[in-house]
mmCIF file of C-alpha atoms in Angstrom:
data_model
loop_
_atom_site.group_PDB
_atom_site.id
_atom_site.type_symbol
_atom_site.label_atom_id
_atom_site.label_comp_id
_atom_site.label_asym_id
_atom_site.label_seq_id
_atom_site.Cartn_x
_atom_site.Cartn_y
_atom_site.Cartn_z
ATOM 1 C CA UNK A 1 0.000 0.000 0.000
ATOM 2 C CA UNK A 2 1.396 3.121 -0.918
ATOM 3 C CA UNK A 3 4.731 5.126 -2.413
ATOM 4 C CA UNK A 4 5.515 8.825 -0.988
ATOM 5 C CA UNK A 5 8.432 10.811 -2.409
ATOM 6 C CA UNK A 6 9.611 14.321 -2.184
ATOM 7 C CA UNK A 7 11.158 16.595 -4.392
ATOM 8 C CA UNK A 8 13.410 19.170 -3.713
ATOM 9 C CA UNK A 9 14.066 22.042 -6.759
ATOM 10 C CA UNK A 10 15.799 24.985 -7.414
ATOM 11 C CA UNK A 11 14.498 28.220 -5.980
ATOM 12 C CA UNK A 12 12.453 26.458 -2.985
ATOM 13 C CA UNK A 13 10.529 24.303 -4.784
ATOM 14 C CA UNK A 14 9.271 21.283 -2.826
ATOM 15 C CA UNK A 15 6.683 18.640 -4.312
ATOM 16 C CA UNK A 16 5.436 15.220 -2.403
ATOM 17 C CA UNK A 17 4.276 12.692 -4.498
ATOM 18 C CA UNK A 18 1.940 9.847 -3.038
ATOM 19 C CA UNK A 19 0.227 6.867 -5.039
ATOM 20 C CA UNK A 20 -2.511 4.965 -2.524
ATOM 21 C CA UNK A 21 -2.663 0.917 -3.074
ATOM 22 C CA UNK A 22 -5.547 -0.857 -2.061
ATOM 23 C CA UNK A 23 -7.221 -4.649 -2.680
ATOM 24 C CA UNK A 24 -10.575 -2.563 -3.300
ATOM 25 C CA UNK A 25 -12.893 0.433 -3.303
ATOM 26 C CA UNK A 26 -11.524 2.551 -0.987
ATOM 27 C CA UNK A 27 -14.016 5.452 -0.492
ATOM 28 C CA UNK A 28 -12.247 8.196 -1.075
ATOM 29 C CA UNK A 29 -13.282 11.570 -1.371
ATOM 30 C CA UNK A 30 -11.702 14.878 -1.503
ATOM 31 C CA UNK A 31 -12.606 17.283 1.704
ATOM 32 C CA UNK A 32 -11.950 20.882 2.575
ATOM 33 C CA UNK A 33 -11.969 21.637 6.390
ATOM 34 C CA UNK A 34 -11.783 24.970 8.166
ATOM 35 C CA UNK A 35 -9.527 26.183 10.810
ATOM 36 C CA UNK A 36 -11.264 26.096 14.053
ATOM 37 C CA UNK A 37 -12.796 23.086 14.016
ATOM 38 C CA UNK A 38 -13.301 21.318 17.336
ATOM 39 C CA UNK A 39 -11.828 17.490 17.653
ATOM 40 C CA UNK A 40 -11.532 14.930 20.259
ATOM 41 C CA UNK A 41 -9.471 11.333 19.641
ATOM 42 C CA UNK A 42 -12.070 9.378 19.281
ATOM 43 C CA UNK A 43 -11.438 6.841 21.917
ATOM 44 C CA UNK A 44 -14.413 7.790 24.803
ATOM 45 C CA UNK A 45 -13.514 9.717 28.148
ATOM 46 C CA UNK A 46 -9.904 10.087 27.555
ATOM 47 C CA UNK A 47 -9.832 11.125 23.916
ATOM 48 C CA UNK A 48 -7.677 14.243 23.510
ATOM 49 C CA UNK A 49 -9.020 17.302 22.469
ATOM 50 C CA UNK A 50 -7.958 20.156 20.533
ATOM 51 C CA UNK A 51 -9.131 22.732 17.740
ATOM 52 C CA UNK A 52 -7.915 23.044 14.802
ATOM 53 C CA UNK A 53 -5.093 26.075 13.931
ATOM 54 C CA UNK A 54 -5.057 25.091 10.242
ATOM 55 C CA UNK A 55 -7.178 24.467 7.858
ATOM 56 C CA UNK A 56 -6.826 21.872 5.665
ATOM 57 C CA UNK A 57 -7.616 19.532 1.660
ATOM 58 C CA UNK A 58 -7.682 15.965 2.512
ATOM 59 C CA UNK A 59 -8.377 12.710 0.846
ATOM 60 C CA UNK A 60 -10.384 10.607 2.868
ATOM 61 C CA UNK A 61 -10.566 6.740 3.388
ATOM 62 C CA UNK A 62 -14.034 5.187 3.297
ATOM 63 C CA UNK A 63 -15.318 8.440 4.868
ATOM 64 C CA UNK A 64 -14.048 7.549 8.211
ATOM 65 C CA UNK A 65 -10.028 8.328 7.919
ATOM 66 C CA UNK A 66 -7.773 11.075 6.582
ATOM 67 C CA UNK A 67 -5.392 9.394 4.393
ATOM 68 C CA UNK A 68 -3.415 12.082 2.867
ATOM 69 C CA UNK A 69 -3.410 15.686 2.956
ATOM 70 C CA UNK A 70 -1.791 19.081 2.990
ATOM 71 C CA UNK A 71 -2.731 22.368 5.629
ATOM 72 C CA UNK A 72 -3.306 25.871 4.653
ATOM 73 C CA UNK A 73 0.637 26.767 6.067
ATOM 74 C CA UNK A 74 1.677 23.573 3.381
ATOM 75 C CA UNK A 75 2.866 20.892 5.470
ATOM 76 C CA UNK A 76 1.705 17.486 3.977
ATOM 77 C CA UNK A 77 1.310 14.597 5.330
ATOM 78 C CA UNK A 78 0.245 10.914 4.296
ATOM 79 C CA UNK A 79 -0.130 7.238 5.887
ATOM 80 C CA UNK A 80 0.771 4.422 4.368
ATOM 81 C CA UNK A 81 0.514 1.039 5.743
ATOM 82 C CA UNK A 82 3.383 -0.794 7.610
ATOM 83 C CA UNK A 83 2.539 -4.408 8.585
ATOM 84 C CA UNK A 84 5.544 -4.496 11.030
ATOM 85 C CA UNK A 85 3.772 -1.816 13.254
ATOM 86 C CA UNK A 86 3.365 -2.509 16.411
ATOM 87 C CA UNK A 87 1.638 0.041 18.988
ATOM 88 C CA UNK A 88 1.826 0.341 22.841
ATOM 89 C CA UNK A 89 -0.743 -1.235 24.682
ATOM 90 C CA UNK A 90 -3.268 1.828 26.102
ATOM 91 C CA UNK A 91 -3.760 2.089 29.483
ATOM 92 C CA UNK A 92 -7.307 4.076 28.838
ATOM 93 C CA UNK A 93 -5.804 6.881 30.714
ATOM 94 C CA UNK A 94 -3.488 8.270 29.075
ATOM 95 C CA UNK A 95 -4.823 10.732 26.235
ATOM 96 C CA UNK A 96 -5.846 8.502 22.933
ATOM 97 C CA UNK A 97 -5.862 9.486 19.586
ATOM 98 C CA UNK A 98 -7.774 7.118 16.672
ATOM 99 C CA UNK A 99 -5.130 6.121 13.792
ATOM 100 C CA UNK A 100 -8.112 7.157 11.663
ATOM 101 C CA UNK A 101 -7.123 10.791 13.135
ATOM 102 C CA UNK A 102 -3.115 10.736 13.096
ATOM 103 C CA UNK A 103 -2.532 12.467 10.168
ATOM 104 C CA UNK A 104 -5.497 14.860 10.654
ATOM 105 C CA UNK A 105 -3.985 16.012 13.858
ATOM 106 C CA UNK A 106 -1.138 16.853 12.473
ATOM 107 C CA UNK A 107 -2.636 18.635 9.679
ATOM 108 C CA UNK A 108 -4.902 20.843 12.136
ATOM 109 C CA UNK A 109 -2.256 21.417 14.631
ATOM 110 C CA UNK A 110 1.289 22.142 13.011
ATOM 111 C CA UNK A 111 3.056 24.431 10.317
ATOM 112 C CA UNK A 112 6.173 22.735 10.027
ATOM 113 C CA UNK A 113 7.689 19.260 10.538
ATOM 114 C CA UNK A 114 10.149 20.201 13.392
ATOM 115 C CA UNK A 115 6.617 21.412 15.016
ATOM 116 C CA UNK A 116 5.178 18.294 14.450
ATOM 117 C CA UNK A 117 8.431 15.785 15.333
ATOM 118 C CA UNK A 118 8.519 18.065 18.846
ATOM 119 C CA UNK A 119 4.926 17.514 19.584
ATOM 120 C CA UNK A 120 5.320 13.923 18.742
ATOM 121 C CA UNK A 121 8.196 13.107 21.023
ATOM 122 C CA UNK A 122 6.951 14.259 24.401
ATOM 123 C CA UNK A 123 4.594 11.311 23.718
ATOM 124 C CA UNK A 124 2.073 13.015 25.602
ATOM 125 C CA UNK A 125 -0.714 11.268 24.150
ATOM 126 C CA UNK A 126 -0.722 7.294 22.051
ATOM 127 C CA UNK A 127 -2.153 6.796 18.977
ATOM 128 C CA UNK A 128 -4.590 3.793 19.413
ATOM 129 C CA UNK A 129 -5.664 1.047 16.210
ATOM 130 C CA UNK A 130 -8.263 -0.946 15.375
ATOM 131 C CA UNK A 131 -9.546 -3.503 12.970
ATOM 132 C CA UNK A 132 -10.609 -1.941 9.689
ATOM 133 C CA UNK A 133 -14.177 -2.101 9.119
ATOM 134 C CA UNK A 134 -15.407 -5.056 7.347
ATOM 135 C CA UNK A 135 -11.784 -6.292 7.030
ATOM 136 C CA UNK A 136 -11.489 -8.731 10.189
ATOM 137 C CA UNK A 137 -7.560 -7.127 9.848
ATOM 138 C CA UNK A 138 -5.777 -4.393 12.282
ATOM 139 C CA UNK A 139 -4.921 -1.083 11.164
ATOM 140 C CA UNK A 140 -1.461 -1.320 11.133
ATOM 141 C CA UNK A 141 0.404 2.563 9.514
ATOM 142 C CA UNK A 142 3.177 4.950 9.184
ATOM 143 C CA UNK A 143 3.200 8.520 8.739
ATOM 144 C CA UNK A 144 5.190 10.743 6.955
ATOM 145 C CA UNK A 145 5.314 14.567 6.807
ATOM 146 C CA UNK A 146 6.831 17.250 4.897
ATOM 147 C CA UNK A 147 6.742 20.507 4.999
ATOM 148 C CA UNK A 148 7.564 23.993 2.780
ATOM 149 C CA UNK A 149 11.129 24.051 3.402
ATOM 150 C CA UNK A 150 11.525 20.721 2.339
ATOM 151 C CA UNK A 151 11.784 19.242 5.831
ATOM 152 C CA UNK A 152 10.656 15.203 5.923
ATOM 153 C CA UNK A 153 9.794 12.880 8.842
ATOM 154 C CA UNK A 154 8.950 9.405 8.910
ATOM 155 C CA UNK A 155 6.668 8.325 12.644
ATOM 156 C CA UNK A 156 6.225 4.707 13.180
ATOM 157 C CA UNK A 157 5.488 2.546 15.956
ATOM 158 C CA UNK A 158 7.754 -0.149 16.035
ATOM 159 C CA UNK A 159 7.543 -2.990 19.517
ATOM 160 C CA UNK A 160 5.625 -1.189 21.062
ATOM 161 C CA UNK A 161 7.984 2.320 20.713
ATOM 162 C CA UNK A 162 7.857 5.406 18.767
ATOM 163 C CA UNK A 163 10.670 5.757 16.524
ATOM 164 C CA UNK A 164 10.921 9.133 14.850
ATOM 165 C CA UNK A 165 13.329 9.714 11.347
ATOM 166 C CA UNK A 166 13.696 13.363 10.937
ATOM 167 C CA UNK A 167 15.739 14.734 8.291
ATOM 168 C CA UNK A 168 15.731 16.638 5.092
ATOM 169 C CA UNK A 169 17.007 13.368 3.168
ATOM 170 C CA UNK A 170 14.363 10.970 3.925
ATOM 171 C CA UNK A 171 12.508 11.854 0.964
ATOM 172 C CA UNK A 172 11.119 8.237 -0.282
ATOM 173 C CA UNK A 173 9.096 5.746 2.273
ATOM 174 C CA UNK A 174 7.185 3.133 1.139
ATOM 175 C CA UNK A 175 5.513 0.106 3.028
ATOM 176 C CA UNK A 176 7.592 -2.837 4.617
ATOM 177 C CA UNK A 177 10.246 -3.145 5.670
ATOM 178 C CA UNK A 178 10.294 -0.320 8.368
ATOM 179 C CA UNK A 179 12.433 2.705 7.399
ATOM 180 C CA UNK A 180 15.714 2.167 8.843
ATOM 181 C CA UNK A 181 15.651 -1.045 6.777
ATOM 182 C CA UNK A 182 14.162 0.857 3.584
ATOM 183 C CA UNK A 183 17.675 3.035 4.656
ATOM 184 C CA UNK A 184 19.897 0.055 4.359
ATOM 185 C CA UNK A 185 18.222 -1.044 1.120
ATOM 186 C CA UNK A 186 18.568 1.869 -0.475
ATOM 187 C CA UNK A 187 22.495 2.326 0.488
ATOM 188 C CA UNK A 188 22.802 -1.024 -1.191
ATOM 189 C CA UNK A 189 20.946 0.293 -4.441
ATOM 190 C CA UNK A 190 22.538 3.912 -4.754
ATOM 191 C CA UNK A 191 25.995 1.828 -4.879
ATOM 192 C CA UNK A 192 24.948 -0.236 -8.043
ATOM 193 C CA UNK A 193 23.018 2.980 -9.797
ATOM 194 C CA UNK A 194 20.009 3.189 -11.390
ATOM 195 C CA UNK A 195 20.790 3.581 -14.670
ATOM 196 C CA UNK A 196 23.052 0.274 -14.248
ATOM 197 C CA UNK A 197 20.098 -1.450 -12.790
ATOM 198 C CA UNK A 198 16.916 -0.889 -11.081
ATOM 199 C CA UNK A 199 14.889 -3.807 -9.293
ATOM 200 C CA UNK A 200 11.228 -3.984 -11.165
ATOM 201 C CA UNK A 201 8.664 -5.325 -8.789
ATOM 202 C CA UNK A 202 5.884 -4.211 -7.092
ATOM 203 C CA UNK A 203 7.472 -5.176 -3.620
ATOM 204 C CA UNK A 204 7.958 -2.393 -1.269
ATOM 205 C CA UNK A 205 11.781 -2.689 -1.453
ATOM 206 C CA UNK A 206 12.012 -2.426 -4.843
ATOM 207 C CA UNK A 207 9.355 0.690 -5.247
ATOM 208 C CA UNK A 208 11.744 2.135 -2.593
ATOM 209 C CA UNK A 209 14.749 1.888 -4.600
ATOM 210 C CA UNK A 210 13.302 2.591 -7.714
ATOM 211 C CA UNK A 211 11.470 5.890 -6.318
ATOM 212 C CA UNK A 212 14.375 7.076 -4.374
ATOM 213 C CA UNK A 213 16.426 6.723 -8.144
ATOM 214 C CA UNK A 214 13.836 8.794 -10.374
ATOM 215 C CA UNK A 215 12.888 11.774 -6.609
ATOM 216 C CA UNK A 216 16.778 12.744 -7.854
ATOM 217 C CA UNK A 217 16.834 11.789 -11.478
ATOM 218 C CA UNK A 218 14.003 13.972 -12.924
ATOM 219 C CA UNK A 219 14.827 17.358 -13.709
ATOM 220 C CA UNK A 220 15.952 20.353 -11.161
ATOM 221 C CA UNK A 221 13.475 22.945 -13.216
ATOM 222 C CA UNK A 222 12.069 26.154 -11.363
ATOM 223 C CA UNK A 223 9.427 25.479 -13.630
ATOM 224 C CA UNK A 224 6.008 24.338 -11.696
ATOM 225 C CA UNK A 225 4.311 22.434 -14.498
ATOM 226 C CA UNK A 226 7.826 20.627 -15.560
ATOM 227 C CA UNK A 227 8.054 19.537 -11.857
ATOM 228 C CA UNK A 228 4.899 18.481 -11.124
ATOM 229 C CA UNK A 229 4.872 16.666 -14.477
ATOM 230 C CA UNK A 230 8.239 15.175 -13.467
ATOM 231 C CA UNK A 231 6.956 14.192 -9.909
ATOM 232 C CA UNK A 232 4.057 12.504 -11.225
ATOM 233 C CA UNK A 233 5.755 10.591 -13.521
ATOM 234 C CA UNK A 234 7.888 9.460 -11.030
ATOM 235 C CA UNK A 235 5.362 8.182 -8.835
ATOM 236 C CA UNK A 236 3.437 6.449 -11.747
ATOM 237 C CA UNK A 237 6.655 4.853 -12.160
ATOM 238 C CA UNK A 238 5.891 2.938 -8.560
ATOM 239 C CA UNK A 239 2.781 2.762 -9.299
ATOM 240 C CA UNK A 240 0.948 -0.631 -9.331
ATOM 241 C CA UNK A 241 -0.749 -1.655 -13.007
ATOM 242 C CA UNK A 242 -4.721 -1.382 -12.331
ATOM 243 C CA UNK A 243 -5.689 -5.037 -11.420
ATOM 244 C CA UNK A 244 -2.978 -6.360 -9.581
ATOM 245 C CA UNK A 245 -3.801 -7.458 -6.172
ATOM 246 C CA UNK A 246 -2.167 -10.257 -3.437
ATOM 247 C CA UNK A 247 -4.688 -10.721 -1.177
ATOM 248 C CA UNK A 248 -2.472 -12.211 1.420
ATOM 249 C CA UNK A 249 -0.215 -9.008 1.190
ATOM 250 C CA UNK A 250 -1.881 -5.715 1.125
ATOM 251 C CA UNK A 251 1.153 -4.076 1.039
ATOM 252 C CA UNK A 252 1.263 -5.295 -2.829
ATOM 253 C CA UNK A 253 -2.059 -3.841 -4.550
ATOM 254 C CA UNK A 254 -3.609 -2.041 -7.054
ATOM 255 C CA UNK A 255 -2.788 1.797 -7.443
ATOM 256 C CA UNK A 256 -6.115 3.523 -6.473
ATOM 257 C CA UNK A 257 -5.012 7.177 -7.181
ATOM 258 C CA UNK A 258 -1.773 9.774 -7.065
ATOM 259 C CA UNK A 259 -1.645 12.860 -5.450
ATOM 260 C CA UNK A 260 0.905 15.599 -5.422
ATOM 261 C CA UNK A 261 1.265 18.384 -3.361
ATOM 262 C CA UNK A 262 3.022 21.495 -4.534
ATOM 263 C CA UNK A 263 4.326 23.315 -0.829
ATOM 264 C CA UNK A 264 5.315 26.558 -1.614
ATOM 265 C CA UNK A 265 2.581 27.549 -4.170
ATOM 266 C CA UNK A 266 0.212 25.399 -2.445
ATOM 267 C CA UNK A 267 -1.404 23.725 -4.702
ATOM 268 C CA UNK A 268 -3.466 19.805 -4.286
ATOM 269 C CA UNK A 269 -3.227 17.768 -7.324
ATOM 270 C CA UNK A 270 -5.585 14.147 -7.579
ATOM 271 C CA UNK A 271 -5.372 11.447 -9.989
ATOM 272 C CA UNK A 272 -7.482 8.708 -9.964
ATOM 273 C CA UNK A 273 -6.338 5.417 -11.762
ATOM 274 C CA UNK A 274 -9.725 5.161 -13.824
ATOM 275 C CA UNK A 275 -10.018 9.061 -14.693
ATOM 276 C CA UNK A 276 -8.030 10.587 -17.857
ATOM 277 C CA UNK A 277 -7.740 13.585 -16.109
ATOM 278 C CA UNK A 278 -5.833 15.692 -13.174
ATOM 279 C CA UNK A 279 -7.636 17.826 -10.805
ATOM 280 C CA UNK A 280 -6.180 20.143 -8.606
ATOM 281 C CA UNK A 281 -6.902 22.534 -5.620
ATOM 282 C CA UNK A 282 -4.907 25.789 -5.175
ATOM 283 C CA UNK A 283 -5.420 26.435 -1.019
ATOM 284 C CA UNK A 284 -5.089 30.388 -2.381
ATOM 285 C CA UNK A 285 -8.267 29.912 -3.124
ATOM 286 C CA UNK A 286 -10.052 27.950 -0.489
ATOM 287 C CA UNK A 287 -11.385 29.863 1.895
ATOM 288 C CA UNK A 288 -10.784 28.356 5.792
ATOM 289 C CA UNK A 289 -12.303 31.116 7.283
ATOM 290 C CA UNK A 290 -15.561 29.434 7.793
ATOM 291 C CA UNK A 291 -17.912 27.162 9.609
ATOM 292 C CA UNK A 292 -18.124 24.995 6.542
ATOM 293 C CA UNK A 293 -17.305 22.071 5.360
ATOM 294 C CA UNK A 294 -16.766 21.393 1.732
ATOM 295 C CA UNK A 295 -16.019 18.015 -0.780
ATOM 296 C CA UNK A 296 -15.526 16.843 -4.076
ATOM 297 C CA UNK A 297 -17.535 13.520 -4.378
ATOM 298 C CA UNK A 298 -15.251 11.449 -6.538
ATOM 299 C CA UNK A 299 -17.691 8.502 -7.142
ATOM 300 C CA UNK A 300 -16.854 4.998 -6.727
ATOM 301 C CA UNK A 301 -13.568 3.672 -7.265
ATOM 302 C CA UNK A 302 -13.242 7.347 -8.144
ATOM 303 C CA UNK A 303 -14.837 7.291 -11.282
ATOM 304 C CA UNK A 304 -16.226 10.748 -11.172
ATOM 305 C CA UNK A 305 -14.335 12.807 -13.814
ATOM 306 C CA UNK A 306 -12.843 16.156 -13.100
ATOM 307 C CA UNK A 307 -10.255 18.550 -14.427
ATOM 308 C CA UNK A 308 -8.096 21.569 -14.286
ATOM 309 C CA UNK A 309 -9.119 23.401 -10.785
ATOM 310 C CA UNK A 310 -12.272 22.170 -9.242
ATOM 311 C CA UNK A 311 -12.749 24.817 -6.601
ATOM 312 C CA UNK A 312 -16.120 25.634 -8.148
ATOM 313 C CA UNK A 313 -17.379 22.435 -7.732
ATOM 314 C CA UNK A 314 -16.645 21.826 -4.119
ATOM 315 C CA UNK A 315 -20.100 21.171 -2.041
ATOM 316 C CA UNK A 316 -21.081 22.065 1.540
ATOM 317 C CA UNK A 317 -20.966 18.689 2.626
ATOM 318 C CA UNK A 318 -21.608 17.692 6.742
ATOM 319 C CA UNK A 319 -18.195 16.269 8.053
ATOM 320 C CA UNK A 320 -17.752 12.389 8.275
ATOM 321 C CA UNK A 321 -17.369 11.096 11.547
ATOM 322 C CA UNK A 322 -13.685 9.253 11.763
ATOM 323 C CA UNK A 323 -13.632 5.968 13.189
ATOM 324 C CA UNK A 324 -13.002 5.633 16.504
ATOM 325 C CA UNK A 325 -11.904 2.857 18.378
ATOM 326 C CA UNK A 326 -13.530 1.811 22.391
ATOM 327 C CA UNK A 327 -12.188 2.644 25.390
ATOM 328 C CA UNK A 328 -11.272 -0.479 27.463
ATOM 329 C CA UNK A 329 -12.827 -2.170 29.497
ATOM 330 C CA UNK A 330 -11.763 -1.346 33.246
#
């Protein structure tokens, strides 16, 4: 499930790239929220609260999950799944945040990812999982954020601990292995070179070597339509052929859709694998000022076709409620 890379250009220029695998229909919808909009974890009694500082374009899961996204102040941020995770066990004290929330906290709350990775290390609060709905199989995800200056963090939970990978040059994640193994992988690859070799699966490994070739490869253009063209044809090159699924491994699926996110002129670009077309969302002109909520219905299996900037066809939509997960039992 999943490729994120980010580029870094001339002149400031920062782009993150993201395809989303999946087995299935993933629900996915594109939704605008305002700053100020009150949360809680979604855990019961102990679910931390807070209210949102930024507002924020997301693409949903299923209506019930942010999955990807980028905030008004252009930090990004994006799950993918990592089957190794492993979270702490929650004493239903401690403040609780839903995994369906994790990247939408970070998204209301932060600017920057230095903000974020500060936040994230006095481990004042612990993300709690759950099974997927109708999936009989545990949530089990990564997060990684960039921001405007081209600062990159990977967050996973890994026996039971937080492990945090902050720096500028951890611009490529993909699923399994976790990242300081992706690291080692991709020290073996960058030694061989990719126009000696690249590996050509759909394995996680080899998207991760393959992407972290073509984030440096493409051109270094100050030109935004070059770049983004460049970035998404870099993460198309990751991508996973429409049809391809192993059900045993849902870390090896289907591409569902591409996004990229352009930091510094903040701008939100969709692809859907069964649409001709790109869409995009320029946060200039969303207004977050507001009570309201807004989305883009996108159909299903995102079939809905759109094009060029769809700010004019945004709806005032009510918010989805994201999944949360029971307190337990005393």
């Amino acid at each position: 499930m999943c490729t994120r890379l980010v580029y870094l250009g001339p002149e400031d220029i920062v782009l993150t790239g993201r395809s989303m695998d999946w087995h299935g229909e993933i629900g996915t919808n594109i939704w605008v929220f305002p700053r100020g909009m009150e949360r809680t974890g979604e855990v019961g009694p102990s679910s931390m609260e807070w209210t949102a500082e930024y507002g924020s374009v997301v693409a949903s899961a299923y209506d019930i999950a942010t999955t990807d996204g980028m905030n008004e102040a252009g930090l990004v941020a994006n799950v993918l799944w990592l089957t190794e995770s492993d979270y702490p066990e929650w004493d239903g004290e401690t403040p609780g945040l839903s995994i369906s929330l994790w990247a939408q906290y970070v998204l209301d709350n932060f600017a920057t990812v230095a903000e974020a990775v500060e936040n994230h290390r006095n481990e004042e609060f612990t993300v709690v999982s759950d099974e997927i709905p109708d999936e009989g199989r545990f949530a089990t995800l990564h997060l990684s954020i960039s921001d405007a200056a081209g600062d990159s963090a990977v967050l996973e939970y890994v026996d039971g601990e937080l492990v945090i990978h902050h720096d500028r040059e951890y611009q490529v994640l993909t699923n399994s292995p976790p990242f300081d193994q992706q690291l080692a992988l991709d020290a073996y690859w960058s030694e061989i070179g990719g126009t000696a070799m690249l590996p050509g699966t759909n394995r996680p490994a080899d998207r991760f070597a393959r992407a972290s070739f073509y984030v440096d490869a493409i051109p270094q253009t100050r030109d935004r339509r070059t770049a983004t063209a460049s970035v998404f044809g870099a993460i198309r090159n990751v991508s996973v052929p429409y049809g391809i699924s192993t059900p045993d491994e849902p870390h090896i699926s289907s591409t569902r859709w591409r996004t990229v996110a352009d930091h510094r002129d903040r701008r939100y670009y969709f692809e859907s694998a069964l649409s001709p077309a790109v869409f995009w969302l320029d946060l200039d002109e969303v207004e977050f000022e507001t009570d309201t909520v807004r989305s883009l219905s996108l159909g299903e299996n995102q079939t809905n076709v759109f094009a060029g900037d769809v700010a004019d066809e945004l709806v005032e939509t009510e918010p989805f409620d994201f999944l949360g997960v029971p307190a337990p039992s005393s």
